[in-house]
Tab-separated table of C-alpha atoms in Angstrom:
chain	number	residue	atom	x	y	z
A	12	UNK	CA	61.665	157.795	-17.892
A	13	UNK	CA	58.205	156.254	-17.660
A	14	UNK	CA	56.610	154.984	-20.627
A	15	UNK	CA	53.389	157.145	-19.706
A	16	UNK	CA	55.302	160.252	-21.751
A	17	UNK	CA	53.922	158.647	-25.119
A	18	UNK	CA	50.266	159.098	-23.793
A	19	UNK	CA	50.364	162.001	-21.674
A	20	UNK	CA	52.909	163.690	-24.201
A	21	UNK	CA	53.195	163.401	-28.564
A	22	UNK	CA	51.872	164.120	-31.764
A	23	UNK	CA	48.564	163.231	-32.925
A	24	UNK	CA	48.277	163.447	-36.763
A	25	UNK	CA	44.831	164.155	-37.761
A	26	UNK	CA	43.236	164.443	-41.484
A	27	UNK	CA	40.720	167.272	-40.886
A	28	UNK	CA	37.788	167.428	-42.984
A	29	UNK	CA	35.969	170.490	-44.852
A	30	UNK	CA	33.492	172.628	-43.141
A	31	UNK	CA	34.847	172.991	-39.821
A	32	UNK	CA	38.037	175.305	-38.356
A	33	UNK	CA	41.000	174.080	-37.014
A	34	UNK	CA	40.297	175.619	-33.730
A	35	UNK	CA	37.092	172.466	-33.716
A	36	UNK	CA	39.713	169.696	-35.004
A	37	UNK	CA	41.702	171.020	-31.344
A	38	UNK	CA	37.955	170.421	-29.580
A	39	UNK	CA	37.161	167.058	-30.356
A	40	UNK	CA	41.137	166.008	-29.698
A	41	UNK	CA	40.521	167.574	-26.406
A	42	UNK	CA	37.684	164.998	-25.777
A	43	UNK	CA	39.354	161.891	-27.426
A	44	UNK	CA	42.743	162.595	-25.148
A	45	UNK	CA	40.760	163.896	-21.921
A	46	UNK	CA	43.198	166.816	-21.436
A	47	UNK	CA	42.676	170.702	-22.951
A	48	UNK	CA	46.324	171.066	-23.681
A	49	UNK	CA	45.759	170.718	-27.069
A	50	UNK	CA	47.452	173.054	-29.939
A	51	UNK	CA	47.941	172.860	-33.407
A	52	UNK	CA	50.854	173.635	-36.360
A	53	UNK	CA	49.467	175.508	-39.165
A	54	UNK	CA	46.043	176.295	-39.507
A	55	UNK	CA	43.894	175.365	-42.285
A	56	UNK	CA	40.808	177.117	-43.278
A	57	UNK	CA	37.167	175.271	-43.293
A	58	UNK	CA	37.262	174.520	-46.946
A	59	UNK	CA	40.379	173.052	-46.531
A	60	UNK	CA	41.294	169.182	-45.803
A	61	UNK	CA	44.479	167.203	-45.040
A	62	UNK	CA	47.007	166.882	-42.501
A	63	UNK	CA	46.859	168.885	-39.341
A	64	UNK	CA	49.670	168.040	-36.449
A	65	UNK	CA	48.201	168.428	-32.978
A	66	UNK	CA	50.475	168.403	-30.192
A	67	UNK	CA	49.403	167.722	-26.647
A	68	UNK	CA	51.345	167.812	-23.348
A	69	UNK	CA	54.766	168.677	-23.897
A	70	UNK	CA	54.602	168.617	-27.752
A	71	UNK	CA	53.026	171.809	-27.408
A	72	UNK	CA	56.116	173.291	-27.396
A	73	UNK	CA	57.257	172.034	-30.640
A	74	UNK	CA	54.638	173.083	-32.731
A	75	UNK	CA	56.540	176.296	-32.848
A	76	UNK	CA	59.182	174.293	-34.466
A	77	UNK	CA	56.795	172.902	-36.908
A	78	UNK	CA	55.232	175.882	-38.175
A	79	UNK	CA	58.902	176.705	-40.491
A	80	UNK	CA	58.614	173.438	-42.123
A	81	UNK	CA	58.215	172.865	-46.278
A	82	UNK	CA	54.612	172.028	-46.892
A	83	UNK	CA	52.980	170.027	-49.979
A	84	UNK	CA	49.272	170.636	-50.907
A	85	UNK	CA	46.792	169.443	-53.673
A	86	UNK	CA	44.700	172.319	-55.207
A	87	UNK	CA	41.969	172.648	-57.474
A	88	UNK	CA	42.195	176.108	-59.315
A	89	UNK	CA	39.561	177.703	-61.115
A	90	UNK	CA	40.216	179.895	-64.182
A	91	UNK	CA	37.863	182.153	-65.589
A	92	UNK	CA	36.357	183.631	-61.999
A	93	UNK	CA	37.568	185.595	-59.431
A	94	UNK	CA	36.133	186.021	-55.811
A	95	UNK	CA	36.869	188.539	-53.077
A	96	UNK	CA	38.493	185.899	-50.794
A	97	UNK	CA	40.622	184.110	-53.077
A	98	UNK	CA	38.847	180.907	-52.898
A	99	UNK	CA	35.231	179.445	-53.021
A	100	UNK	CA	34.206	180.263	-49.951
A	101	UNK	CA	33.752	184.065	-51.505
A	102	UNK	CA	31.723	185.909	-53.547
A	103	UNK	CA	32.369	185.974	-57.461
A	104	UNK	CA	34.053	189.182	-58.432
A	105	UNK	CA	34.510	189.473	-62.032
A	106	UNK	CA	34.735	186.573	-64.518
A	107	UNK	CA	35.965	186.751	-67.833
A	108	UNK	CA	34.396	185.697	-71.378
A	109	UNK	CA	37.277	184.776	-72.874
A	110	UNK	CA	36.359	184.132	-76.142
A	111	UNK	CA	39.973	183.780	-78.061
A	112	UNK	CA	41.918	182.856	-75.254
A	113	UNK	CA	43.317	180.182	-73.023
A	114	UNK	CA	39.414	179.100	-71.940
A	115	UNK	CA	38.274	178.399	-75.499
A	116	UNK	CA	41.364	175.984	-76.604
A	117	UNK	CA	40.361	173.051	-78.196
A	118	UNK	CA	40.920	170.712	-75.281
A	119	UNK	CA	42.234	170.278	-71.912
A	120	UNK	CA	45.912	169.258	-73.222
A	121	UNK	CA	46.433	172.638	-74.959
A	122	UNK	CA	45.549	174.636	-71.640
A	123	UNK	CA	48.042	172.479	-69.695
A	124	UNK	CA	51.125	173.337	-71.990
A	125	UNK	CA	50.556	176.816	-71.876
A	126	UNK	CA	49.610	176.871	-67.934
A	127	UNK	CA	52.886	175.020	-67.737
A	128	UNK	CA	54.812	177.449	-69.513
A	129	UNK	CA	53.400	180.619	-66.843
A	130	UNK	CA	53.793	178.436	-63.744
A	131	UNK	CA	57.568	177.442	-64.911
A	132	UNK	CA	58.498	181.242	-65.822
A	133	UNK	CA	56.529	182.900	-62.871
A	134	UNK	CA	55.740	181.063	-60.200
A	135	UNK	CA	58.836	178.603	-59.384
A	136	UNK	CA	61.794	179.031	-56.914
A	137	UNK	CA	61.933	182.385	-55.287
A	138	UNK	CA	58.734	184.728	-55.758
A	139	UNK	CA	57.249	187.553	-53.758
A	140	UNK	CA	53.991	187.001	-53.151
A	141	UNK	CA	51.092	189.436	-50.815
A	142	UNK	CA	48.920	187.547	-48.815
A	143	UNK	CA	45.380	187.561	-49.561
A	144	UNK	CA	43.357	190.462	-47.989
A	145	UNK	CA	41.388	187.297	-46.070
A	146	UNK	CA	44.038	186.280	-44.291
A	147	UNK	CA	45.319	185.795	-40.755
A	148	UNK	CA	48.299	188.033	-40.722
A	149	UNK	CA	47.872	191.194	-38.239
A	150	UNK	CA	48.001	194.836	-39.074
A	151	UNK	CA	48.259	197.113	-36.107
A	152	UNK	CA	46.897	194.477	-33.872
A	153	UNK	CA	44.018	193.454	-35.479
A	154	UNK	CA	43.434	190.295	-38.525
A	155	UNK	CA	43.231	191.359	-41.962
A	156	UNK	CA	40.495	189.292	-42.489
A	157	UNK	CA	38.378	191.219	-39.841
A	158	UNK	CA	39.484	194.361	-41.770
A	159	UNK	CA	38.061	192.872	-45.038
A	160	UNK	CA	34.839	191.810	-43.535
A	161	UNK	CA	33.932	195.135	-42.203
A	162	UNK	CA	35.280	196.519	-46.219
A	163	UNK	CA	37.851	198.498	-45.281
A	164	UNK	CA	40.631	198.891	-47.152
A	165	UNK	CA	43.326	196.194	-46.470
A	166	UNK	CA	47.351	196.921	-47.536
A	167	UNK	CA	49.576	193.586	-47.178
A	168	UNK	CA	53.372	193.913	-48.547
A	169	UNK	CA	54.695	191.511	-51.078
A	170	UNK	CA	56.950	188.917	-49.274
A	171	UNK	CA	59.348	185.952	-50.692
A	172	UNK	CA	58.229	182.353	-50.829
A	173	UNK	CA	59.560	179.354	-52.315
A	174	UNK	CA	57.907	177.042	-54.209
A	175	UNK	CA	58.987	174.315	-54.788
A	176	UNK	CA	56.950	172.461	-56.835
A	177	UNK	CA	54.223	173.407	-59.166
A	178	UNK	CA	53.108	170.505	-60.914
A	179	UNK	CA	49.607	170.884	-62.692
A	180	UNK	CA	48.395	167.233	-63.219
A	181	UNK	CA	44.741	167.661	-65.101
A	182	UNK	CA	42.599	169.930	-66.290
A	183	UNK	CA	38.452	170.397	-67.476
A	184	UNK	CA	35.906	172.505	-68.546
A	185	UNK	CA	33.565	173.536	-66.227
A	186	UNK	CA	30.672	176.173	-65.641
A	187	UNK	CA	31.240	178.863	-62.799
A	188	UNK	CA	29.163	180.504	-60.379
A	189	UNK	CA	28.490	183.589	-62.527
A	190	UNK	CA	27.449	181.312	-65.598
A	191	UNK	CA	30.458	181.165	-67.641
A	192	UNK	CA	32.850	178.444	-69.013
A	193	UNK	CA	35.645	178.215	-66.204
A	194	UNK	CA	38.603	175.857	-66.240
A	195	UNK	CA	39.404	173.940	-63.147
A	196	UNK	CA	43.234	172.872	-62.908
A	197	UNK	CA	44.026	170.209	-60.122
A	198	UNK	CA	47.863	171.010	-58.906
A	199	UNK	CA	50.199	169.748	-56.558
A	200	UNK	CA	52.220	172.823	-55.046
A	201	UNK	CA	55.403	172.094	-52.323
A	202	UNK	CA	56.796	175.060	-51.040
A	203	UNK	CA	57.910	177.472	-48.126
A	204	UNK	CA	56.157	178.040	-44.820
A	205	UNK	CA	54.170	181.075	-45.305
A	206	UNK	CA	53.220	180.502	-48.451
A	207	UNK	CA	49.385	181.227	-49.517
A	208	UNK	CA	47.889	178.929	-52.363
A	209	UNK	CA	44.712	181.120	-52.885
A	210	UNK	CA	46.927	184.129	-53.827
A	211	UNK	CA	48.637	181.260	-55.915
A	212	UNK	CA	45.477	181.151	-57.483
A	213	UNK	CA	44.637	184.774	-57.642
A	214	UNK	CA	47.734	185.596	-59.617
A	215	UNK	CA	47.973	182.711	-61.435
A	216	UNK	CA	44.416	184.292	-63.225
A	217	UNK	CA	46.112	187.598	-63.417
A	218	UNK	CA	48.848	186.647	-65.293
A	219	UNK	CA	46.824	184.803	-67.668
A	220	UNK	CA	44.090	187.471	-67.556
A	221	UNK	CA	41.266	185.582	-66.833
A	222	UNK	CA	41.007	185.859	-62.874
A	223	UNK	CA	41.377	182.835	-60.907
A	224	UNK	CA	40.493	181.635	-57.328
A	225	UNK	CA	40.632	178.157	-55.387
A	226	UNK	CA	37.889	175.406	-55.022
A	227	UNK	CA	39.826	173.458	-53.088
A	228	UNK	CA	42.404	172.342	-50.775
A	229	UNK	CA	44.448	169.457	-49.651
A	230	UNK	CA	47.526	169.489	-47.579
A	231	UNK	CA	49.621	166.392	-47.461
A	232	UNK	CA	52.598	167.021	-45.736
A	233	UNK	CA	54.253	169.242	-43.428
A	234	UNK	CA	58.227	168.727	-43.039
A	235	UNK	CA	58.257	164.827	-42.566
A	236	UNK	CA	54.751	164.034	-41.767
A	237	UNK	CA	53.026	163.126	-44.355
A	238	UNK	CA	48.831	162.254	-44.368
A	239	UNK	CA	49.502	159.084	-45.472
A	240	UNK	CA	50.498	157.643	-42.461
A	241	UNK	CA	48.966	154.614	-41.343
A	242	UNK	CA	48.545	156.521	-37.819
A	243	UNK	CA	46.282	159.400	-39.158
A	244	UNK	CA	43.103	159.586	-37.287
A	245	UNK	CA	40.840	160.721	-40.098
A	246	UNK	CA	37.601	162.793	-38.660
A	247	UNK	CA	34.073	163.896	-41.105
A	248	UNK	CA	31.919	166.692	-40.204
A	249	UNK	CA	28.715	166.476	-38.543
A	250	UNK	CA	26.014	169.315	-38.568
A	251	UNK	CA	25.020	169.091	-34.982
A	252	UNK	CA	21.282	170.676	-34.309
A	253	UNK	CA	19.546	172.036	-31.637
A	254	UNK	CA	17.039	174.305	-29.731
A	255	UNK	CA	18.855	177.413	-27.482
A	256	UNK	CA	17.819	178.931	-24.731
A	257	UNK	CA	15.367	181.293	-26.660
A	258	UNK	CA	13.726	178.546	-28.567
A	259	UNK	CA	15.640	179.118	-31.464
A	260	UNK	CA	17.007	176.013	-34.035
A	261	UNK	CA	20.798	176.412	-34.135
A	262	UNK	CA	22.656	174.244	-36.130
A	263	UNK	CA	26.862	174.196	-35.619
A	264	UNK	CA	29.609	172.062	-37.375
A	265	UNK	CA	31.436	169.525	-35.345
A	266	UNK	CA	34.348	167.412	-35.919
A	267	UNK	CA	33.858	163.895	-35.218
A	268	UNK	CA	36.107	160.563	-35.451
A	269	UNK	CA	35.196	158.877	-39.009
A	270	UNK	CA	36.276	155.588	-40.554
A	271	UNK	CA	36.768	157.168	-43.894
A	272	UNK	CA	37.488	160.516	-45.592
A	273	UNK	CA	37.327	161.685	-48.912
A	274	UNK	CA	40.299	162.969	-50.866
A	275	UNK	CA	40.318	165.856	-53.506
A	276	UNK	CA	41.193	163.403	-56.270
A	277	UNK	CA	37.316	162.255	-55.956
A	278	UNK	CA	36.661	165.522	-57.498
A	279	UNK	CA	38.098	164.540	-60.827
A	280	UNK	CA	36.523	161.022	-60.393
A	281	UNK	CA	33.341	162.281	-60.624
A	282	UNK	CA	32.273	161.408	-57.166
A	283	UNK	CA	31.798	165.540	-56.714
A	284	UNK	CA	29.616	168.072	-58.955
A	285	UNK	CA	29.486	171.740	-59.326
A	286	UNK	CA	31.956	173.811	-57.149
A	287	UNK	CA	31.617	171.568	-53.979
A	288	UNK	CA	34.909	169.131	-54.243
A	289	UNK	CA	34.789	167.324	-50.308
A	290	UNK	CA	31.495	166.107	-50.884
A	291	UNK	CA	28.129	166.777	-48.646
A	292	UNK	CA	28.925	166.935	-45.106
A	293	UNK	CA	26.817	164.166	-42.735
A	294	UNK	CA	24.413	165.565	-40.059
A	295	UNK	CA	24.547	163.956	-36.738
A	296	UNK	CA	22.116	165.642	-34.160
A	297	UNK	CA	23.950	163.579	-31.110
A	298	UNK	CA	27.880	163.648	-32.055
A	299	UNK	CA	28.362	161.676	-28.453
A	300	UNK	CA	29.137	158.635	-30.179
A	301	UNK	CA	31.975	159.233	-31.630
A	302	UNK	CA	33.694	160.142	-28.475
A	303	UNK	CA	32.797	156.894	-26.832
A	304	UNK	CA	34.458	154.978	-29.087
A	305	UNK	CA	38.059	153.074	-28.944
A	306	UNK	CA	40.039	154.506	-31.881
A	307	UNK	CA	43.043	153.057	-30.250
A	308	UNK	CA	44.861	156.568	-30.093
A	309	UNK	CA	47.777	154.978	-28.422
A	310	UNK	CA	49.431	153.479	-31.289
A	311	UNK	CA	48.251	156.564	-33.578
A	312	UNK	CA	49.786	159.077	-31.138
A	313	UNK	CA	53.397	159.216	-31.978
A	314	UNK	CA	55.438	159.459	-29.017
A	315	UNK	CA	57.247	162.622	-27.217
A	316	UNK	CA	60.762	161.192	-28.758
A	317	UNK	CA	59.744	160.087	-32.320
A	318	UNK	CA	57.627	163.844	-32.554
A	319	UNK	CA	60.801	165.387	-31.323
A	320	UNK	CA	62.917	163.464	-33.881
A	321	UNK	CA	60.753	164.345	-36.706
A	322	UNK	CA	60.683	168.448	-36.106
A	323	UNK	CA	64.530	168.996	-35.856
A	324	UNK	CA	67.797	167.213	-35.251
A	325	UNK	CA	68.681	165.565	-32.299
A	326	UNK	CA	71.672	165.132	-29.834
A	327	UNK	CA	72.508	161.814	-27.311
A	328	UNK	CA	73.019	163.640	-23.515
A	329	UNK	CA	74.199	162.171	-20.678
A	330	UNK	CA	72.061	161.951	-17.471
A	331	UNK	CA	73.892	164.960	-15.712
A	332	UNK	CA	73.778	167.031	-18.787
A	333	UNK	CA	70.037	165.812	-18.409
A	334	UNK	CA	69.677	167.767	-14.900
A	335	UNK	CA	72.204	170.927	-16.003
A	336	UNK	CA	69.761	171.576	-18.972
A	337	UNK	CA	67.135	171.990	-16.153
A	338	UNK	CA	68.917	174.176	-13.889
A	339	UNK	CA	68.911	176.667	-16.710
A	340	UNK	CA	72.989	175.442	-16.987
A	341	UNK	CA	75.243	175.365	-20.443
A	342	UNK	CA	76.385	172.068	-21.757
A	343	UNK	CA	78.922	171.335	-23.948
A	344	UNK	CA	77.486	168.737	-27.225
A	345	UNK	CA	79.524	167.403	-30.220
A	346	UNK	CA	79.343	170.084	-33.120
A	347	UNK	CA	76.483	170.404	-35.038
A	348	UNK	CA	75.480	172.866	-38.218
A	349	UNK	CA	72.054	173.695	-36.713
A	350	UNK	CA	71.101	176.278	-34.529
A	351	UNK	CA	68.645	175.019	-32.555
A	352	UNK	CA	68.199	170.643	-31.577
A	353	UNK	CA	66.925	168.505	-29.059
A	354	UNK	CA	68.480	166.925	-26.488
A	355	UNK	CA	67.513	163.565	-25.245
A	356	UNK	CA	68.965	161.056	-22.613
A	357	UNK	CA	68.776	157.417	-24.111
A	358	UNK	CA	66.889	155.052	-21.987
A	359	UNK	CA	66.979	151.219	-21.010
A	360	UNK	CA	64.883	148.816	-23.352
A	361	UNK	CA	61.440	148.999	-23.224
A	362	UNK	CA	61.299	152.607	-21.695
A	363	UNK	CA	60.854	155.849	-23.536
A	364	UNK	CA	63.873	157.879	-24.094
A	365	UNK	CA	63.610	161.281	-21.983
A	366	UNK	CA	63.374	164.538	-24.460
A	367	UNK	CA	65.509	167.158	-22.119
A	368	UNK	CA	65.041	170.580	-24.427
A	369	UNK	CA	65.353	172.260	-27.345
A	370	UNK	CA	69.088	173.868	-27.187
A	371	UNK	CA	70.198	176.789	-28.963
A	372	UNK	CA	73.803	176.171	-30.274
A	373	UNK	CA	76.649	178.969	-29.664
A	374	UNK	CA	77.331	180.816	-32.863
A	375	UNK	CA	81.171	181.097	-33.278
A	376	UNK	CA	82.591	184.198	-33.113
A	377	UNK	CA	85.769	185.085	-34.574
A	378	UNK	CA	86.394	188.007	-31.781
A	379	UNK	CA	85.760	185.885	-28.149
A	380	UNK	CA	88.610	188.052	-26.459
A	381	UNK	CA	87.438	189.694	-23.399
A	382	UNK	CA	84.052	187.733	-22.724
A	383	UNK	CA	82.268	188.591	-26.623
A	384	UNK	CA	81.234	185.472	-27.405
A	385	UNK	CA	78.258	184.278	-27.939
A	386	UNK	CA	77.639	182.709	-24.491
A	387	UNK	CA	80.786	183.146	-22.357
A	388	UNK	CA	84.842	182.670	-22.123
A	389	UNK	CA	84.414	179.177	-21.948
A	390	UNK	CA	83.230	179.148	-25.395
A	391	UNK	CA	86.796	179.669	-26.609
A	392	UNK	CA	87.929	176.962	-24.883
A	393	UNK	CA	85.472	174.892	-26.387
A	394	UNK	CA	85.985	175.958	-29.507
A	395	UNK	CA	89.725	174.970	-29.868
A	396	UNK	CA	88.090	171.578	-30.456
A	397	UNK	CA	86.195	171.927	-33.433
A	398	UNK	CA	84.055	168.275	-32.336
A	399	UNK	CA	82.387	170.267	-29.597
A	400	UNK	CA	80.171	173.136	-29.124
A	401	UNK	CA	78.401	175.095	-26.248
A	402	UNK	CA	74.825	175.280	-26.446
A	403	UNK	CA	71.581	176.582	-23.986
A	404	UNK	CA	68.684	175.459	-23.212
A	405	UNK	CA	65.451	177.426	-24.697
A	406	UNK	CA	62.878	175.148	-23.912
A	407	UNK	CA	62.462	172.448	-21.283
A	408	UNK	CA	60.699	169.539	-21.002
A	409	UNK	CA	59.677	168.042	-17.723
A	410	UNK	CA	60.449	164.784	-17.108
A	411	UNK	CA	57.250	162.298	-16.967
């Protein structure tokens, strides 16, 4: 295989900033790798920062893959408001003067012990946990989010998470929206795909009594990628202005390629005030720049076999299990305890090694008399060596 597979095809990792949508991170990686097949794993909302995984060409069809990974994120939690989206992007609820309570201990160490003691006895291991009415997920066709715009009424049913990790790491006083004395909690939370850290928040508040939200976000990694990799392309947010057609001033955020980004631990340096924990976003009224720049993406995009590698586990093929795969044909693979891998064909030195497909391993079947098995007679025959295994393609790659 060509070496042009690790530009035409990979990963980009990309440390979005706050203020614009994921869906705008996708836009200006369009631009920067002149192609628009461009997707992402796991969305992050506008507040939000930290690692987003952007697969172009073939990648693509991983991100799937991605999206069942373990996730770690860095959270700022305020205690003492609640908001009608779960985070700061809302509008304060209720807040809570809570005059002989957790809010009024003597200092910051006191609220940490007891916060401790909640997190470790509710919200650890296996929880159920409903979504926040803001949210993505679909209810007869349409987003509950749009739902809870228009105020209507939105039902979501508990579901089981994992988490992880819930490590609270500081704590301080602060005033809220509404007025009051708030405490903000900075967290780090690994857990489950599927797992939402504003109703983290939100019942974290409940439990205590005080109401709670999030004022901030930061994921870190997803599966094995991690932000801190040296290859992250980090991007800012620019307020780009101009006139429309009716001689109106629009102004729209845009992400752009930046030499620096802030992290949410400059919120507890003191480098942020108030609610607003990113920073001030820059305004750019030309944005062009940024695109006609070198950022040397070819040594930050990781390539079609190490992206592969790092989503699930892989398999060594031979070349003319290379060309059964795609023909649509069964191969037979050394046994593996995973249901679904990737299939590769080693190259020569120098050249990329060829990513076949993702394969879908045979289950075995105690009954495989009379054709039952999982995939077909042969399967038993297989199967009487317990090395090997039958497995199907389910997605394709073509060769570059």
């Amino acid at each position: 295989m060509s070496s042009s597979q690790t530009s035409s095809s990979g990963i980009l990792l990309v440390d979005k900033p706050k203020g614009v949508t994921s869906h705008d991170v996708v836009s200006c990686a369009r631009g920067l790798l002149h192609t628009k097949r461009v997707g992402h794993a796991g969305t992050l909302d506008p507040m939000a920062t930290g690692l987003l995984i952007l697969g172009f060409g073939n990648a693509t069809r991983l991100l799937n893959y991605l999206l069942g990974h373990d996730k770690t994120y860095e959270a700022v939690i305020r205690l003492g408001e609640s908001t009608n989206t779960d985070d700061a992007d809302g509008d304060v609820v209720s807040s809570v003067n809570d005059e002989n309570g957790i809010l009024n201990s003597a200092n910051t160490d006191e609220i940490l012990k007891e916060l401790r003691c909640v997190v470790a006895k509710n919200f650890t291991g296996h929880i159920m946990q409903t979504p926040t009415a803001f949210s993505a997920i679909k209810i007869n066709g349409v987003r509950a989010y749009d739902l809870a715009r228009e105020g209507k009424d939105v039902h979501l049913e508990p579901r089981e998470v994992v988490i992880h990790d819930f490590s609270l790491l500081d704590a301080r006083f602060n005033v809220g929206v509404s007025g009051v004395k708030v405490v903000d909690v900075r967290a780090s939370v690994s857990c489950s795909s599927g797992t939402y850290i504003r109703a983290l928040a939100r019942d974290l508040g409940r439990v205590l009594g005080v109401g709670g939200h999030l004022v901030s976000l930061r994921r870190t990694r997803i599966g094995e990628f991690s932000v801190e990799d040296s290859r992250v392309l980090k991007l800012e947010t620019r307020i780009r202005t101009f006139t429309d057609k009716n001689g109106v001033t629009q102004t729209r955020a845009k992400a752009v390629v930046a030499d620096r980004h802030d992290s949410i631990s400059d919120y507890f340096s003191g480098s942020a005030s108030g609610s607003s924990v990113a920073g001030d976003l820059s305004v750019d009224s030309s944005c062009k720049k940024s695109v006609q720049k070198n950022y040397d993406l070819q040594n930050r995009v990781l390539s079609m076999f190490e992206s592969a590698k790092l989503t699930m586990q892989t398999v060594e093929i031979s070349e003319n299990q290379a060309k059964d795969l795609r023909f649509g044909r069964k191969i037979v693979i050394p046994a593996i305890n995973e249901k679904n891998i990737i299939a590769y064909v080693k190259a020569e030195k120098d050249v990329q090694n060829d990513v076949v497909a993702v394969l879908e391993t045979a289950e075995k079947s105690p009954a495989t008399a009379g054709g039952s098995s999982a995939f077909s007679k042969s399967q038993e025959k297989n199967e009487k060596n317990t090395n090997q295994i039958e497995a199907k393609p389910i997605v394709v790659f073509v060769q570059s």
